[in-house]
């Protein structure tokens, strides 16, 4: 009789242990899923910071070249405004990235080919090439700003987007208008 009670007690203890172990696993799985979701959000933000910084640096470089090479004063003035705006955007972007412990590295050097094309261009070709490049870069920035605004709920990033997106649209309109005038 003692053996039967002992077997029942041991079985009962075993069932309790297994049941309690199963209750821990869902919690662990939930924590793991939250960690992965956080990593995906962080990866999206890191991609945004790095991509936006690279595009911004490219636009700044092209605008500096335009200020030196363009014979059209209107193109020079626009390139100066673009450079000032892009420097402000880059400064704010770097501050925000630093506060989030994100290191911005230059992972995409394809814009250097565009810089060489711009340096080699002359006369009216230069203005057209610069305006096309500036327009394309600003469009890429707008796309990144709009994408991150849909994919994050980070207050600082959303405020950043609200501050700079209207200005980018304004620069794009001015660039497109000037492109049409120079055609």
CSV table of C-alpha atoms in Angstrom, one decimal:
chain,number,residue,atom,x,y,z
A,1,UNK,CA,0.0,0.0,0.0
A,2,UNK,CA,2.8,2.3,0.8
A,3,UNK,CA,4.3,1.7,-2.6
A,4,UNK,CA,1.1,2.6,-4.3
A,5,UNK,CA,0.8,5.8,-2.4
A,6,UNK,CA,4.4,6.6,-3.1
A,7,UNK,CA,3.9,6.0,-6.9
A,8,UNK,CA,0.8,8.2,-6.9
A,9,UNK,CA,2.5,10.9,-5.0
A,10,UNK,CA,5.6,10.7,-7.2
A,11,UNK,CA,3.4,10.8,-10.3
A,12,UNK,CA,1.5,13.8,-9.0
A,13,UNK,CA,4.8,15.6,-8.2
A,14,UNK,CA,6.1,14.8,-11.7
A,15,UNK,CA,2.9,16.2,-13.3
A,16,UNK,CA,3.2,19.4,-11.2
A,17,UNK,CA,6.8,19.9,-12.3
A,18,UNK,CA,6.1,19.3,-16.0
A,19,UNK,CA,3.1,21.6,-15.9
A,20,UNK,CA,5.1,24.4,-14.2
A,21,UNK,CA,7.9,24.0,-16.7
A,22,UNK,CA,5.4,24.4,-19.6
A,23,UNK,CA,4.1,27.6,-18.0
A,24,UNK,CA,7.6,29.0,-18.0
A,25,UNK,CA,8.2,28.3,-21.7
A,26,UNK,CA,5.4,30.6,-23.0
A,27,UNK,CA,6.8,33.4,-20.9
A,28,UNK,CA,10.3,32.8,-22.3
A,29,UNK,CA,9.0,32.6,-25.8
A,30,UNK,CA,7.1,35.9,-25.3
A,31,UNK,CA,10.2,37.6,-24.1
A,32,UNK,CA,12.2,36.2,-27.0
A,33,UNK,CA,9.6,37.4,-29.5
A,34,UNK,CA,9.6,40.9,-27.9
A,35,UNK,CA,13.4,41.0,-28.1
A,36,UNK,CA,13.3,40.1,-31.8
A,37,UNK,CA,10.6,42.6,-32.6
A,38,UNK,CA,12.7,45.3,-30.9
A,39,UNK,CA,15.7,44.2,-32.9
A,40,UNK,CA,13.7,44.6,-36.2
A,41,UNK,CA,12.6,48.1,-35.2
A,42,UNK,CA,16.2,49.0,-34.2
A,43,UNK,CA,17.5,47.6,-37.5
A,44,UNK,CA,15.0,49.7,-39.4
A,45,UNK,CA,16.1,52.8,-37.5
A,46,UNK,CA,19.8,52.1,-38.0
A,47,UNK,CA,19.2,51.6,-41.7
A,48,UNK,CA,17.3,55.0,-41.8
A,49,UNK,CA,20.1,56.8,-40.0
A,50,UNK,CA,22.9,55.4,-42.1
A,51,UNK,CA,21.1,55.7,-45.5
A,52,UNK,CA,19.9,59.3,-44.7
A,53,UNK,CA,23.4,60.4,-43.6
A,54,UNK,CA,25.0,58.9,-46.7
A,55,UNK,CA,22.5,60.6,-49.1
A,56,UNK,CA,22.8,63.9,-47.2
A,57,UNK,CA,26.6,63.8,-47.4
A,58,UNK,CA,26.4,63.2,-51.1
A,59,UNK,CA,24.0,66.1,-51.7
A,60,UNK,CA,26.2,68.4,-49.6
A,61,UNK,CA,29.3,67.4,-51.7
A,62,UNK,CA,27.4,68.0,-55.0
A,63,UNK,CA,26.1,71.3,-53.8
A,64,UNK,CA,29.6,72.5,-52.8
A,65,UNK,CA,30.8,71.6,-56.3
A,66,UNK,CA,27.8,73.4,-57.9
A,67,UNK,CA,28.7,76.5,-55.9
A,68,UNK,CA,32.2,76.5,-57.4
A,69,UNK,CA,31.5,75.3,-61.0
A,70,UNK,CA,28.1,76.6,-62.0
A,71,UNK,CA,28.0,79.8,-64.1
A,72,UNK,CA,24.3,80.3,-63.3
A,73,UNK,CA,23.9,82.5,-60.2
A,74,UNK,CA,20.4,81.0,-59.5
A,75,UNK,CA,21.9,77.5,-59.5
A,76,UNK,CA,24.7,78.7,-57.2
A,77,UNK,CA,22.1,80.2,-54.8
A,78,UNK,CA,19.9,77.1,-54.8
A,79,UNK,CA,22.9,74.9,-54.2
A,80,UNK,CA,23.9,77.1,-51.2
A,81,UNK,CA,20.4,76.8,-49.7
A,82,UNK,CA,20.5,73.0,-50.3
A,83,UNK,CA,23.9,72.8,-48.6
A,84,UNK,CA,22.7,74.8,-45.6
A,85,UNK,CA,19.5,72.7,-45.2
A,86,UNK,CA,21.4,69.4,-45.6
A,87,UNK,CA,24.0,70.4,-43.1
A,88,UNK,CA,21.2,71.2,-40.6
A,89,UNK,CA,19.6,67.9,-41.3
A,90,UNK,CA,22.9,66.0,-41.0
A,91,UNK,CA,23.7,67.7,-37.7
A,92,UNK,CA,20.3,66.8,-36.2
A,93,UNK,CA,20.6,63.3,-37.6
A,94,UNK,CA,24.0,62.8,-36.0
A,95,UNK,CA,22.8,64.1,-32.6
A,96,UNK,CA,19.9,61.7,-32.6
A,97,UNK,CA,22.0,58.8,-33.7
A,98,UNK,CA,24.5,59.5,-31.0
A,99,UNK,CA,21.8,59.6,-28.4
A,100,UNK,CA,20.6,56.2,-29.6
A,101,UNK,CA,24.2,54.9,-29.6
A,102,UNK,CA,24.1,54.4,-33.4
A,103,UNK,CA,27.4,54.9,-35.2
A,104,UNK,CA,26.9,56.2,-38.7
A,105,UNK,CA,29.3,54.7,-41.1
A,106,UNK,CA,29.6,55.3,-44.9
A,107,UNK,CA,28.5,51.9,-46.2
A,108,UNK,CA,27.6,53.0,-49.7
A,109,UNK,CA,30.1,54.9,-51.8
A,110,UNK,CA,28.2,54.8,-55.1
A,111,UNK,CA,27.7,58.6,-54.9
A,112,UNK,CA,31.4,59.1,-55.5
A,113,UNK,CA,30.9,58.1,-59.2
A,114,UNK,CA,28.2,60.8,-59.4
A,115,UNK,CA,30.6,63.3,-57.9
A,116,UNK,CA,33.2,62.4,-60.6
A,117,UNK,CA,30.6,62.8,-63.3
A,118,UNK,CA,29.7,66.2,-61.8
A,119,UNK,CA,33.3,67.3,-61.6
A,120,UNK,CA,33.9,66.3,-65.2
A,121,UNK,CA,30.8,68.2,-66.6
A,122,UNK,CA,31.0,71.6,-68.1
A,123,UNK,CA,28.7,74.5,-69.0
A,124,UNK,CA,25.0,73.9,-69.3
A,125,UNK,CA,25.6,70.1,-69.0
A,126,UNK,CA,26.9,70.8,-65.5
A,127,UNK,CA,23.7,72.6,-64.4
A,128,UNK,CA,21.5,69.8,-65.8
A,129,UNK,CA,23.6,67.1,-64.2
A,130,UNK,CA,23.7,68.9,-60.8
A,131,UNK,CA,20.0,69.6,-60.8
A,132,UNK,CA,19.2,66.0,-61.7
A,133,UNK,CA,21.5,64.7,-59.0
A,134,UNK,CA,20.1,67.1,-56.4
A,135,UNK,CA,16.6,66.2,-57.3
A,136,UNK,CA,17.3,62.5,-57.2
A,137,UNK,CA,19.0,62.8,-53.8
A,138,UNK,CA,16.2,64.9,-52.3
A,139,UNK,CA,13.6,62.4,-53.6
A,140,UNK,CA,15.6,59.6,-51.9
A,141,UNK,CA,15.6,61.5,-48.7
A,142,UNK,CA,11.9,62.2,-48.9
A,143,UNK,CA,11.3,58.5,-49.4
A,144,UNK,CA,13.4,57.5,-46.4
A,145,UNK,CA,11.6,60.1,-44.2
A,146,UNK,CA,8.2,59.0,-45.3
A,147,UNK,CA,9.1,55.3,-44.8
A,148,UNK,CA,10.5,55.7,-41.3
A,149,UNK,CA,7.5,57.8,-40.3
A,150,UNK,CA,5.3,54.8,-41.1
A,151,UNK,CA,7.6,52.2,-39.6
A,152,UNK,CA,8.4,53.7,-36.2
A,153,UNK,CA,6.7,55.2,-33.3
A,154,UNK,CA,9.8,56.8,-31.8
A,155,UNK,CA,8.8,60.4,-30.8
A,156,UNK,CA,12.2,61.9,-31.6
A,157,UNK,CA,12.4,60.4,-35.1
A,158,UNK,CA,8.8,61.5,-35.9
A,159,UNK,CA,9.6,65.1,-34.7
A,160,UNK,CA,12.7,65.0,-36.9
A,161,UNK,CA,10.5,63.9,-39.9
A,162,UNK,CA,7.9,66.6,-39.2
A,163,UNK,CA,10.7,69.2,-39.0
A,164,UNK,CA,12.6,68.3,-42.2
A,165,UNK,CA,10.1,66.7,-44.6
A,166,UNK,CA,8.3,70.0,-45.5
A,167,UNK,CA,11.7,71.6,-46.2
A,168,UNK,CA,12.8,68.7,-48.4
A,169,UNK,CA,9.6,69.0,-50.4
A,170,UNK,CA,10.2,72.8,-50.8
A,171,UNK,CA,13.8,72.2,-52.0
A,172,UNK,CA,12.6,69.5,-54.4
A,173,UNK,CA,10.0,71.9,-55.9
A,174,UNK,CA,12.6,74.6,-56.4
A,175,UNK,CA,15.0,72.1,-58.0
A,176,UNK,CA,12.4,70.7,-60.3
A,177,UNK,CA,11.3,74.3,-61.3
A,178,UNK,CA,14.9,75.2,-62.1
A,179,UNK,CA,15.4,72.0,-64.1
A,180,UNK,CA,12.4,72.9,-66.3
A,181,UNK,CA,13.7,76.4,-66.8
A,182,UNK,CA,17.1,75.2,-67.9
A,183,UNK,CA,15.7,72.6,-70.4
